[in-house]
């Protein structure tokens, strides 16, 4: 399945974003505030994942993408990395059946070669089991980096179609090789925990995404916090380089069809 890029067409803009991408940040600070080890924050973070998946599905979000572990997070103390891997493995073991029963399609994106074979097997099993589900598509970005994604896409394009190197490479040629080519570009990006940066998350795909930052720490993120972010999204005017007048005109010309082509 391919999707129009927001850099060319105006995607439909309903009040509910089709694709929400989240940097789940602030677990460590949540724990520190309570004089608990950082890991306690990560554990509570898994609960926030559960409730966010449920709330997104209920609200009609089609794609939810969660940044669980960045390619830079290996720089953390070995003990924290090991505990995060354990948590990820545990969640894969215990949650996949429930996701499947709820019609969720699970995908994991990132450089999976860095994970051990047990983890890769679990990921493969979860993806295969849920592949035909038609509900929410939940993508977990693990050992993911936006720069890695662009480079792996370019590498695969050139390996599969070496002749592409002879001419100028078009955006539309690269897009199918990006790791989230099955999804439309995110409509809404949420970062919890107060930092206002992208931290090497979906760099290519965020080109025209609406950005939303909240001080709420990830373990405290709940349905009400999600609704606040969606309400903010619903108030935005997505112009994609055009003028407000042009958007109004397109709406008048094709009122039934929310998605107008330039
Ligand atoms: C986000 O929370 C979780 C991961 C990066 C895995 P942090 O662990 O970054 O929490 P803070 O930023 O230290 O509070
Ligand atoms: C970003 O969080 C990565 C994830 C949430 C998985 P970090 O807390 O690692 O981000 P930086 O390094 O502080 O920007
Ligand atoms: Mg952090």
PDB file of C-alpha atoms and ligand atoms in Angstrom:
ATOM      1  CA  UNK A   1       0.000   0.000   0.000  1.00  0.00           C
ATOM      2  CA  UNK A   2       1.446   3.363  -0.886  1.00  0.00           C
ATOM      3  CA  UNK A   3       0.364   6.780   0.333  1.00  0.00           C
ATOM      4  CA  UNK A   4       0.608  10.232  -1.128  1.00  0.00           C
ATOM      5  CA  UNK A   5       3.354  12.302   0.353  1.00  0.00           C
ATOM      6  CA  UNK A   6       2.198  15.410   2.173  1.00  0.00           C
ATOM      7  CA  UNK A   7       4.909  17.302   0.332  1.00  0.00           C
ATOM      8  CA  UNK A   8       2.874  16.922  -2.870  1.00  0.00           C
ATOM      9  CA  UNK A   9      -0.805  16.560  -2.046  1.00  0.00           C
ATOM     10  CA  UNK A  10      -2.907  17.863   0.808  1.00  0.00           C
ATOM     11  CA  UNK A  11      -3.904  14.811   2.834  1.00  0.00           C
ATOM     12  CA  UNK A  12      -7.410  14.680   4.237  1.00  0.00           C
ATOM     13  CA  UNK A  13      -7.545  16.717   7.427  1.00  0.00           C
ATOM     14  CA  UNK A  14     -10.191  15.437   9.771  1.00  0.00           C
ATOM     15  CA  UNK A  15     -10.313  16.343  13.430  1.00  0.00           C
ATOM     16  CA  UNK A  16      -8.691  13.039  14.311  1.00  0.00           C
ATOM     17  CA  UNK A  17      -5.195  12.471  12.920  1.00  0.00           C
ATOM     18  CA  UNK A  18      -4.777   9.351  10.817  1.00  0.00           C
ATOM     19  CA  UNK A  19      -1.222   8.791  12.020  1.00  0.00           C
ATOM     20  CA  UNK A  20       0.138   9.799  15.433  1.00  0.00           C
ATOM     21  CA  UNK A  21       3.862   9.435  16.178  1.00  0.00           C
ATOM     22  CA  UNK A  22       5.086   9.744  19.762  1.00  0.00           C
ATOM     23  CA  UNK A  23       8.420  10.277  21.491  1.00  0.00           C
ATOM     24  CA  UNK A  24       7.650   8.765  24.865  1.00  0.00           C
ATOM     25  CA  UNK A  25      10.005  10.778  27.075  1.00  0.00           C
ATOM     26  CA  UNK A  26      10.264  11.452  30.776  1.00  0.00           C
ATOM     27  CA  UNK A  27      10.234   7.998  32.352  1.00  0.00           C
ATOM     28  CA  UNK A  28      13.483   8.627  34.227  1.00  0.00           C
ATOM     29  CA  UNK A  29      12.322  11.958  35.629  1.00  0.00           C
ATOM     30  CA  UNK A  30       8.972  10.473  36.646  1.00  0.00           C
ATOM     31  CA  UNK A  31      10.847   7.884  38.715  1.00  0.00           C
ATOM     32  CA  UNK A  32      13.334  10.383  40.105  1.00  0.00           C
ATOM     33  CA  UNK A  33      10.508  12.603  41.385  1.00  0.00           C
ATOM     34  CA  UNK A  34       9.351   9.610  43.405  1.00  0.00           C
ATOM     35  CA  UNK A  35      12.857   8.620  44.544  1.00  0.00           C
ATOM     36  CA  UNK A  36      12.483   5.395  42.574  1.00  0.00           C
ATOM     37  CA  UNK A  37      15.031   3.776  40.252  1.00  0.00           C
ATOM     38  CA  UNK A  38      14.734   4.907  36.591  1.00  0.00           C
ATOM     39  CA  UNK A  39      13.508   1.456  35.696  1.00  0.00           C
ATOM     40  CA  UNK A  40      10.310   2.001  37.707  1.00  0.00           C
ATOM     41  CA  UNK A  41       9.524   4.835  35.318  1.00  0.00           C
ATOM     42  CA  UNK A  42      10.072   2.614  32.291  1.00  0.00           C
ATOM     43  CA  UNK A  43       7.760   0.019  33.794  1.00  0.00           C
ATOM     44  CA  UNK A  44       5.024   2.606  34.316  1.00  0.00           C
ATOM     45  CA  UNK A  45       5.725   3.743  30.777  1.00  0.00           C
ATOM     46  CA  UNK A  46       4.528   0.376  29.481  1.00  0.00           C
ATOM     47  CA  UNK A  47       1.187   0.997  31.167  1.00  0.00           C
ATOM     48  CA  UNK A  48       0.937   4.362  29.442  1.00  0.00           C
ATOM     49  CA  UNK A  49       1.592   2.526  26.161  1.00  0.00           C
ATOM     50  CA  UNK A  50      -1.317   0.184  26.844  1.00  0.00           C
ATOM     51  CA  UNK A  51      -3.760   2.992  27.579  1.00  0.00           C
ATOM     52  CA  UNK A  52      -2.566   5.091  24.626  1.00  0.00           C
ATOM     53  CA  UNK A  53      -3.004   2.177  22.202  1.00  0.00           C
ATOM     54  CA  UNK A  54      -6.527   1.656  23.498  1.00  0.00           C
ATOM     55  CA  UNK A  55      -7.421   5.361  23.413  1.00  0.00           C
ATOM     56  CA  UNK A  56      -6.063   5.801  19.868  1.00  0.00           C
ATOM     57  CA  UNK A  57      -8.033   2.806  18.603  1.00  0.00           C
ATOM     58  CA  UNK A  58     -11.206   4.136  20.247  1.00  0.00           C
ATOM     59  CA  UNK A  59     -10.759   7.546  18.644  1.00  0.00           C
ATOM     60  CA  UNK A  60     -10.256   6.171  15.156  1.00  0.00           C
ATOM     61  CA  UNK A  61      -6.530   6.844  14.791  1.00  0.00           C
ATOM     62  CA  UNK A  62      -5.345   4.390  12.106  1.00  0.00           C
ATOM     63  CA  UNK A  63      -1.579   4.395  12.755  1.00  0.00           C
ATOM     64  CA  UNK A  64       0.213   4.868  16.081  1.00  0.00           C
ATOM     65  CA  UNK A  65       4.013   4.919  16.052  1.00  0.00           C
ATOM     66  CA  UNK A  66       5.925   4.844  19.330  1.00  0.00           C
ATOM     67  CA  UNK A  67       9.625   5.609  19.751  1.00  0.00           C
ATOM     68  CA  UNK A  68      10.697   2.966  22.249  1.00  0.00           C
ATOM     69  CA  UNK A  69      14.482   2.925  21.861  1.00  0.00           C
ATOM     70  CA  UNK A  70      16.658   5.158  19.704  1.00  0.00           C
ATOM     71  CA  UNK A  71      19.891   4.209  17.985  1.00  0.00           C
ATOM     72  CA  UNK A  72      21.522   6.629  20.455  1.00  0.00           C
ATOM     73  CA  UNK A  73      20.018   4.988  23.556  1.00  0.00           C
ATOM     74  CA  UNK A  74      22.773   2.327  23.492  1.00  0.00           C
ATOM     75  CA  UNK A  75      24.902   5.094  25.018  1.00  0.00           C
ATOM     76  CA  UNK A  76      23.059   4.670  28.314  1.00  0.00           C
ATOM     77  CA  UNK A  77      24.527   2.641  31.189  1.00  0.00           C
ATOM     78  CA  UNK A  78      24.636  -1.067  30.249  1.00  0.00           C
ATOM     79  CA  UNK A  79      22.375  -1.936  33.144  1.00  0.00           C
ATOM     80  CA  UNK A  80      19.603   0.403  31.981  1.00  0.00           C
ATOM     81  CA  UNK A  81      19.923  -0.872  28.389  1.00  0.00           C
ATOM     82  CA  UNK A  82      19.632  -4.472  29.612  1.00  0.00           C
ATOM     83  CA  UNK A  83      16.558  -3.654  31.684  1.00  0.00           C
ATOM     84  CA  UNK A  84      14.924  -1.880  28.749  1.00  0.00           C
ATOM     85  CA  UNK A  85      15.557  -4.921  26.526  1.00  0.00           C
ATOM     86  CA  UNK A  86      14.052  -7.152  29.203  1.00  0.00           C
ATOM     87  CA  UNK A  87      10.996  -4.931  29.377  1.00  0.00           C
ATOM     88  CA  UNK A  88      10.618  -4.933  25.591  1.00  0.00           C
ATOM     89  CA  UNK A  89      10.970  -8.716  25.435  1.00  0.00           C
ATOM     90  CA  UNK A  90       8.461  -9.116  28.267  1.00  0.00           C
ATOM     91  CA  UNK A  91       5.954  -6.842  26.539  1.00  0.00           C
ATOM     92  CA  UNK A  92       6.322  -8.757  23.267  1.00  0.00           C
ATOM     93  CA  UNK A  93       5.691 -12.005  25.109  1.00  0.00           C
ATOM     94  CA  UNK A  94       2.727 -10.877  27.160  1.00  0.00           C
ATOM     95  CA  UNK A  95       0.943  -8.282  24.993  1.00  0.00           C
ATOM     96  CA  UNK A  96       0.899  -9.633  21.452  1.00  0.00           C
ATOM     97  CA  UNK A  97      -2.052 -11.995  21.934  1.00  0.00           C
ATOM     98  CA  UNK A  98      -4.121  -9.205  23.407  1.00  0.00           C
ATOM     99  CA  UNK A  99      -3.201  -6.868  20.563  1.00  0.00           C
ATOM    100  CA  UNK A 100      -4.204  -9.593  18.132  1.00  0.00           C
ATOM    101  CA  UNK A 101      -7.574 -10.132  19.821  1.00  0.00           C
ATOM    102  CA  UNK A 102      -8.191  -6.405  19.479  1.00  0.00           C
ATOM    103  CA  UNK A 103      -7.449  -6.407  15.767  1.00  0.00           C
ATOM    104  CA  UNK A 104      -4.198  -4.453  16.112  1.00  0.00           C
ATOM    105  CA  UNK A 105      -1.524  -4.943  13.456  1.00  0.00           C
ATOM    106  CA  UNK A 106       1.952  -4.810  15.008  1.00  0.00           C
ATOM    107  CA  UNK A 107       5.068  -3.632  13.186  1.00  0.00           C
ATOM    108  CA  UNK A 108       8.563  -3.040  14.530  1.00  0.00           C
ATOM    109  CA  UNK A 109      10.916  -0.698  12.662  1.00  0.00           C
ATOM    110  CA  UNK A 110      14.597  -0.011  13.227  1.00  0.00           C
ATOM    111  CA  UNK A 111      17.921  -1.730  12.742  1.00  0.00           C
ATOM    112  CA  UNK A 112      16.895  -5.079  14.217  1.00  0.00           C
ATOM    113  CA  UNK A 113      20.279  -6.703  13.548  1.00  0.00           C
ATOM    114  CA  UNK A 114      21.560  -5.284  16.801  1.00  0.00           C
ATOM    115  CA  UNK A 115      19.010  -7.365  18.753  1.00  0.00           C
ATOM    116  CA  UNK A 116      19.648 -10.965  19.784  1.00  0.00           C
ATOM    117  CA  UNK A 117      17.993 -13.793  17.852  1.00  0.00           C
ATOM    118  CA  UNK A 118      15.452 -14.473  20.597  1.00  0.00           C
ATOM    119  CA  UNK A 119      14.183 -10.917  20.332  1.00  0.00           C
ATOM    120  CA  UNK A 120      14.144 -11.018  16.543  1.00  0.00           C
ATOM    121  CA  UNK A 121      12.128 -14.246  16.641  1.00  0.00           C
ATOM    122  CA  UNK A 122       9.554 -12.692  18.983  1.00  0.00           C
ATOM    123  CA  UNK A 123       9.274  -9.632  16.743  1.00  0.00           C
ATOM    124  CA  UNK A 124       8.818 -11.789  13.645  1.00  0.00           C
ATOM    125  CA  UNK A 125       6.167 -13.923  15.339  1.00  0.00           C
ATOM    126  CA  UNK A 126       4.221 -10.896  16.549  1.00  0.00           C
ATOM    127  CA  UNK A 127       4.304  -9.256  13.143  1.00  0.00           C
ATOM    128  CA  UNK A 128       3.226 -12.425  11.331  1.00  0.00           C
ATOM    129  CA  UNK A 129       0.417 -13.217  13.771  1.00  0.00           C
ATOM    130  CA  UNK A 130      -1.111  -9.752  13.442  1.00  0.00           C
ATOM    131  CA  UNK A 131      -0.262  -9.056   9.788  1.00  0.00           C
ATOM    132  CA  UNK A 132      -3.811  -9.439   8.463  1.00  0.00           C
ATOM    133  CA  UNK A 133      -5.492  -7.381  11.187  1.00  0.00           C
ATOM    134  CA  UNK A 134      -7.402  -4.357   9.975  1.00  0.00           C
ATOM    135  CA  UNK A 135      -7.610  -2.255  13.148  1.00  0.00           C
ATOM    136  CA  UNK A 136      -4.983   0.154  14.431  1.00  0.00           C
ATOM    137  CA  UNK A 137      -1.467  -0.335  13.053  1.00  0.00           C
ATOM    138  CA  UNK A 138       0.891  -0.070  16.029  1.00  0.00           C
ATOM    139  CA  UNK A 139       4.510   0.529  15.054  1.00  0.00           C
ATOM    140  CA  UNK A 140       7.257   0.266  17.635  1.00  0.00           C
ATOM    141  CA  UNK A 141      10.466   2.040  16.646  1.00  0.00           C
ATOM    142  CA  UNK A 142      13.297   0.118  18.280  1.00  0.00           C
ATOM    143  CA  UNK A 143      16.968   0.798  17.631  1.00  0.00           C
ATOM    144  CA  UNK A 144      15.526   3.279  15.190  1.00  0.00           C
ATOM    145  CA  UNK A 145      17.190   6.417  13.879  1.00  0.00           C
ATOM    146  CA  UNK A 146      15.857   8.729  11.209  1.00  0.00           C
ATOM    147  CA  UNK A 147      19.264   9.039   9.550  1.00  0.00           C
ATOM    148  CA  UNK A 148      19.671   5.270   9.552  1.00  0.00           C
ATOM    149  CA  UNK A 149      16.262   4.952   7.879  1.00  0.00           C
ATOM    150  CA  UNK A 150      17.134   7.327   5.034  1.00  0.00           C
ATOM    151  CA  UNK A 151      20.495   5.638   4.450  1.00  0.00           C
ATOM    152  CA  UNK A 152      19.108   2.097   4.529  1.00  0.00           C
ATOM    153  CA  UNK A 153      16.411   3.150   2.060  1.00  0.00           C
ATOM    154  CA  UNK A 154      18.977   4.665  -0.304  1.00  0.00           C
ATOM    155  CA  UNK A 155      21.164   1.585   0.022  1.00  0.00           C
ATOM    156  CA  UNK A 156      18.315  -0.773  -0.842  1.00  0.00           C
ATOM    157  CA  UNK A 157      17.166   1.387  -3.748  1.00  0.00           C
ATOM    158  CA  UNK A 158      20.642   1.367  -5.262  1.00  0.00           C
ATOM    159  CA  UNK A 159      21.114  -2.361  -4.723  1.00  0.00           C
ATOM    160  CA  UNK A 160      17.772  -3.251  -6.287  1.00  0.00           C
ATOM    161  CA  UNK A 161      17.899  -0.651  -9.047  1.00  0.00           C
ATOM    162  CA  UNK A 162      21.546   0.226  -9.686  1.00  0.00           C
ATOM    163  CA  UNK A 163      20.536   2.189 -12.787  1.00  0.00           C
ATOM    164  CA  UNK A 164      18.882   4.747 -10.451  1.00  0.00           C
ATOM    165  CA  UNK A 165      22.343   6.049  -9.612  1.00  0.00           C
ATOM    166  CA  UNK A 166      22.724   7.324 -13.167  1.00  0.00           C
ATOM    167  CA  UNK A 167      19.937   9.908 -12.876  1.00  0.00           C
ATOM    168  CA  UNK A 168      18.615  12.266 -10.255  1.00  0.00           C
ATOM    169  CA  UNK A 169      16.835  10.250  -7.561  1.00  0.00           C
ATOM    170  CA  UNK A 170      13.269  11.438  -6.995  1.00  0.00           C
ATOM    171  CA  UNK A 171      11.569  11.505  -3.586  1.00  0.00           C
ATOM    172  CA  UNK A 172       8.905   9.109  -4.831  1.00  0.00           C
ATOM    173  CA  UNK A 173      11.593   6.564  -5.754  1.00  0.00           C
ATOM    174  CA  UNK A 174      13.064   6.532  -2.269  1.00  0.00           C
ATOM    175  CA  UNK A 175       9.774   6.517  -0.339  1.00  0.00           C
ATOM    176  CA  UNK A 176       8.930   2.812  -0.904  1.00  0.00           C
ATOM    177  CA  UNK A 177      12.228   1.802   0.715  1.00  0.00           C
ATOM    178  CA  UNK A 178      11.749   3.781   3.916  1.00  0.00           C
ATOM    179  CA  UNK A 179      10.946   1.527   6.845  1.00  0.00           C
ATOM    180  CA  UNK A 180       7.422   2.924   7.281  1.00  0.00           C
ATOM    181  CA  UNK A 181       6.391   2.878   3.628  1.00  0.00           C
ATOM    182  CA  UNK A 182       3.190   1.049   4.635  1.00  0.00           C
ATOM    183  CA  UNK A 183       1.902   4.106   6.495  1.00  0.00           C
ATOM    184  CA  UNK A 184       0.995   7.655   5.543  1.00  0.00           C
ATOM    185  CA  UNK A 185       3.340  10.288   6.954  1.00  0.00           C
ATOM    186  CA  UNK A 186       2.472  11.244  10.556  1.00  0.00           C
ATOM    187  CA  UNK A 187      -0.190  13.939  10.899  1.00  0.00           C
ATOM    188  CA  UNK A 188       0.546  14.586  14.560  1.00  0.00           C
ATOM    189  CA  UNK A 189       3.850  14.258  16.423  1.00  0.00           C
ATOM    190  CA  UNK A 190       3.721  14.255  20.214  1.00  0.00           C
ATOM    191  CA  UNK A 191       6.719  14.543  22.508  1.00  0.00           C
ATOM    192  CA  UNK A 192       6.141  14.200  26.227  1.00  0.00           C
ATOM    193  CA  UNK A 193       8.591  15.170  28.951  1.00  0.00           C
ATOM    194  CA  UNK A 194       9.092  18.815  28.013  1.00  0.00           C
ATOM    195  CA  UNK A 195      12.055  18.607  25.616  1.00  0.00           C
ATOM    196  CA  UNK A 196      11.448  20.258  22.280  1.00  0.00           C
ATOM    197  CA  UNK A 197      13.541  18.240  19.849  1.00  0.00           C
ATOM    198  CA  UNK A 198      13.139  15.416  17.361  1.00  0.00           C
ATOM    199  CA  UNK A 199      16.059  13.264  18.624  1.00  0.00           C
ATOM    200  CA  UNK A 200      16.614  11.477  15.300  1.00  0.00           C
ATOM    201  CA  UNK A 201      13.063  10.094  15.143  1.00  0.00           C
ATOM    202  CA  UNK A 202      11.261   9.950  11.765  1.00  0.00           C
ATOM    203  CA  UNK A 203      13.255  12.685   9.984  1.00  0.00           C
ATOM    204  CA  UNK A 204      12.055  12.200   6.429  1.00  0.00           C
ATOM    205  CA  UNK A 205       8.456  11.476   7.371  1.00  0.00           C
ATOM    206  CA  UNK A 206       8.029  14.457   9.733  1.00  0.00           C
ATOM    207  CA  UNK A 207       8.566  17.004   6.954  1.00  0.00           C
ATOM    208  CA  UNK A 208       5.018  18.411   7.284  1.00  0.00           C
ATOM    209  CA  UNK A 209       3.806  16.851  10.517  1.00  0.00           C
ATOM    210  CA  UNK A 210       2.111  19.044  13.138  1.00  0.00           C
ATOM    211  CA  UNK A 211       4.338  19.125  16.233  1.00  0.00           C
ATOM    212  CA  UNK A 212       2.976  19.019  19.772  1.00  0.00           C
ATOM    213  CA  UNK A 213       5.093  19.226  22.907  1.00  0.00           C
ATOM    214  CA  UNK A 214       3.826  18.645  26.417  1.00  0.00           C
ATOM    215  CA  UNK A 215       5.453  18.840  29.850  1.00  0.00           C
ATOM    216  CA  UNK A 216       3.508  15.732  30.908  1.00  0.00           C
ATOM    217  CA  UNK A 217       5.943  12.907  31.640  1.00  0.00           C
ATOM    218  CA  UNK A 218       5.266   9.761  29.637  1.00  0.00           C
ATOM    219  CA  UNK A 219       4.085   7.578  32.577  1.00  0.00           C
ATOM    220  CA  UNK A 220       1.427  10.238  33.296  1.00  0.00           C
ATOM    221  CA  UNK A 221       0.232  10.432  29.680  1.00  0.00           C
ATOM    222  CA  UNK A 222      -3.386   9.253  29.505  1.00  0.00           C
ATOM    223  CA  UNK A 223      -6.523   9.522  27.366  1.00  0.00           C
ATOM    224  CA  UNK A 224      -7.165  13.091  28.543  1.00  0.00           C
ATOM    225  CA  UNK A 225      -3.624  14.107  27.566  1.00  0.00           C
ATOM    226  CA  UNK A 226      -4.119  12.448  24.181  1.00  0.00           C
ATOM    227  CA  UNK A 227      -7.374  14.346  23.719  1.00  0.00           C
ATOM    228  CA  UNK A 228      -5.604  17.632  24.481  1.00  0.00           C
ATOM    229  CA  UNK A 229      -3.046  16.889  21.760  1.00  0.00           C
ATOM    230  CA  UNK A 230      -5.769  15.938  19.262  1.00  0.00           C
ATOM    231  CA  UNK A 231      -7.713  19.110  20.098  1.00  0.00           C
ATOM    232  CA  UNK A 232      -4.594  21.147  19.387  1.00  0.00           C
ATOM    233  CA  UNK A 233      -4.164  19.295  16.091  1.00  0.00           C
ATOM    234  CA  UNK A 234      -7.771  19.946  15.084  1.00  0.00           C
ATOM    235  CA  UNK A 235      -7.173  23.711  15.430  1.00  0.00           C
ATOM    236  CA  UNK A 236      -4.180  23.762  13.059  1.00  0.00           C
ATOM    237  CA  UNK A 237      -4.353  24.825   9.450  1.00  0.00           C
ATOM    238  CA  UNK A 238      -2.125  22.576   7.360  1.00  0.00           C
ATOM    239  CA  UNK A 239      -1.009  24.586   4.370  1.00  0.00           C
ATOM    240  CA  UNK A 240       1.894  22.566   2.913  1.00  0.00           C
ATOM    241  CA  UNK A 241       3.425  25.675   1.430  1.00  0.00           C
ATOM    242  CA  UNK A 242       0.167  27.031   0.050  1.00  0.00           C
ATOM    243  CA  UNK A 243      -1.828  30.037   1.223  1.00  0.00           C
ATOM    244  CA  UNK A 244      -4.935  30.018   3.376  1.00  0.00           C
ATOM    245  CA  UNK A 245      -6.956  31.335   0.410  1.00  0.00           C
ATOM    246  CA  UNK A 246      -5.860  28.442  -1.763  1.00  0.00           C
ATOM    247  CA  UNK A 247      -7.032  25.973   0.864  1.00  0.00           C
ATOM    248  CA  UNK A 248     -10.417  27.676   1.115  1.00  0.00           C
ATOM    249  CA  UNK A 249     -10.755  27.585  -2.640  1.00  0.00           C
ATOM    250  CA  UNK A 250      -9.916  23.885  -2.804  1.00  0.00           C
ATOM    251  CA  UNK A 251     -12.515  23.205  -0.110  1.00  0.00           C
ATOM    252  CA  UNK A 252     -15.163  25.119  -2.077  1.00  0.00           C
ATOM    253  CA  UNK A 253     -14.284  23.319  -5.306  1.00  0.00           C
ATOM    254  CA  UNK A 254     -14.533  19.854  -3.778  1.00  0.00           C
ATOM    255  CA  UNK A 255     -16.376  20.066  -0.468  1.00  0.00           C
ATOM    256  CA  UNK A 256     -17.055  16.334  -0.304  1.00  0.00           C
ATOM    257  CA  UNK A 257     -13.495  15.434  -0.994  1.00  0.00           C
ATOM    258  CA  UNK A 258     -11.335  16.602   1.885  1.00  0.00           C
ATOM    259  CA  UNK A 259      -8.094  15.785   0.151  1.00  0.00           C
ATOM    260  CA  UNK A 260      -7.290  18.291  -2.557  1.00  0.00           C
ATOM    261  CA  UNK A 261      -4.510  17.986  -5.045  1.00  0.00           C
ATOM    262  CA  UNK A 262      -2.374  20.960  -5.901  1.00  0.00           C
TER     263      UNK A 262
HETATM  264  C1  LIG B   1      12.139   7.761  27.698  1.00  0.00           C
HETATM  265  O1  LIG B   1      12.343   8.170  29.000  1.00  0.00           O
HETATM  266  C2  LIG B   1      12.333   6.274  27.535  1.00  0.00           C
HETATM  267  C3  LIG B   1      13.484   5.899  26.718  1.00  0.00           C
HETATM  268  C4  LIG B   1      14.312   6.713  26.140  1.00  0.00           C
HETATM  269  C5  LIG B   1      13.697   4.476  26.554  1.00  0.00           C
HETATM  270  P1  LIG B   1      13.764   8.589  29.512  1.00  0.00           P
HETATM  271  O2  LIG B   1      14.444   7.390  30.076  1.00  0.00           O
HETATM  272  O3  LIG B   1      14.528   9.290  28.450  1.00  0.00           O
HETATM  273  O4  LIG B   1      13.374   9.584  30.664  1.00  0.00           O
HETATM  274  P2  LIG B   1      14.113  10.931  31.087  1.00  0.00           P
HETATM  275  O5  LIG B   1      14.240  11.776  29.846  1.00  0.00           O
HETATM  276  O6  LIG B   1      15.435  10.540  31.630  1.00  0.00           O
HETATM  277  O7  LIG B   1      13.213  11.517  32.106  1.00  0.00           O
HETATM  278  C1  LIG B   2      14.249   9.809  22.721  1.00  0.00           C
HETATM  279  O1  LIG B   2      14.326   9.990  24.089  1.00  0.00           O
HETATM  280  C2  LIG B   2      14.157   8.362  22.407  1.00  0.00           C
HETATM  281  C3  LIG B   2      13.024   7.628  22.941  1.00  0.00           C
HETATM  282  C4  LIG B   2      11.989   8.114  23.566  1.00  0.00           C
HETATM  283  C5  LIG B   2      13.065   6.231  22.706  1.00  0.00           C
HETATM  284  P1  LIG B   2      15.683  10.403  24.805  1.00  0.00           P
HETATM  285  O2  LIG B   2      15.334  10.775  26.182  1.00  0.00           O
HETATM  286  O3  LIG B   2      16.703   9.337  24.627  1.00  0.00           O
HETATM  287  O4  LIG B   2      16.109  11.685  23.938  1.00  0.00           O
HETATM  288  P2  LIG B   2      17.315  12.685  24.094  1.00  0.00           P
HETATM  289  O5  LIG B   2      18.555  11.920  23.816  1.00  0.00           O
HETATM  290  O6  LIG B   2      17.276  13.232  25.479  1.00  0.00           O
HETATM  291  O7  LIG B   2      17.047  13.735  23.066  1.00  0.00           O
HETATM  292 MG1  LIG B   3      14.711  11.273  27.943  1.00  0.00          MG
END
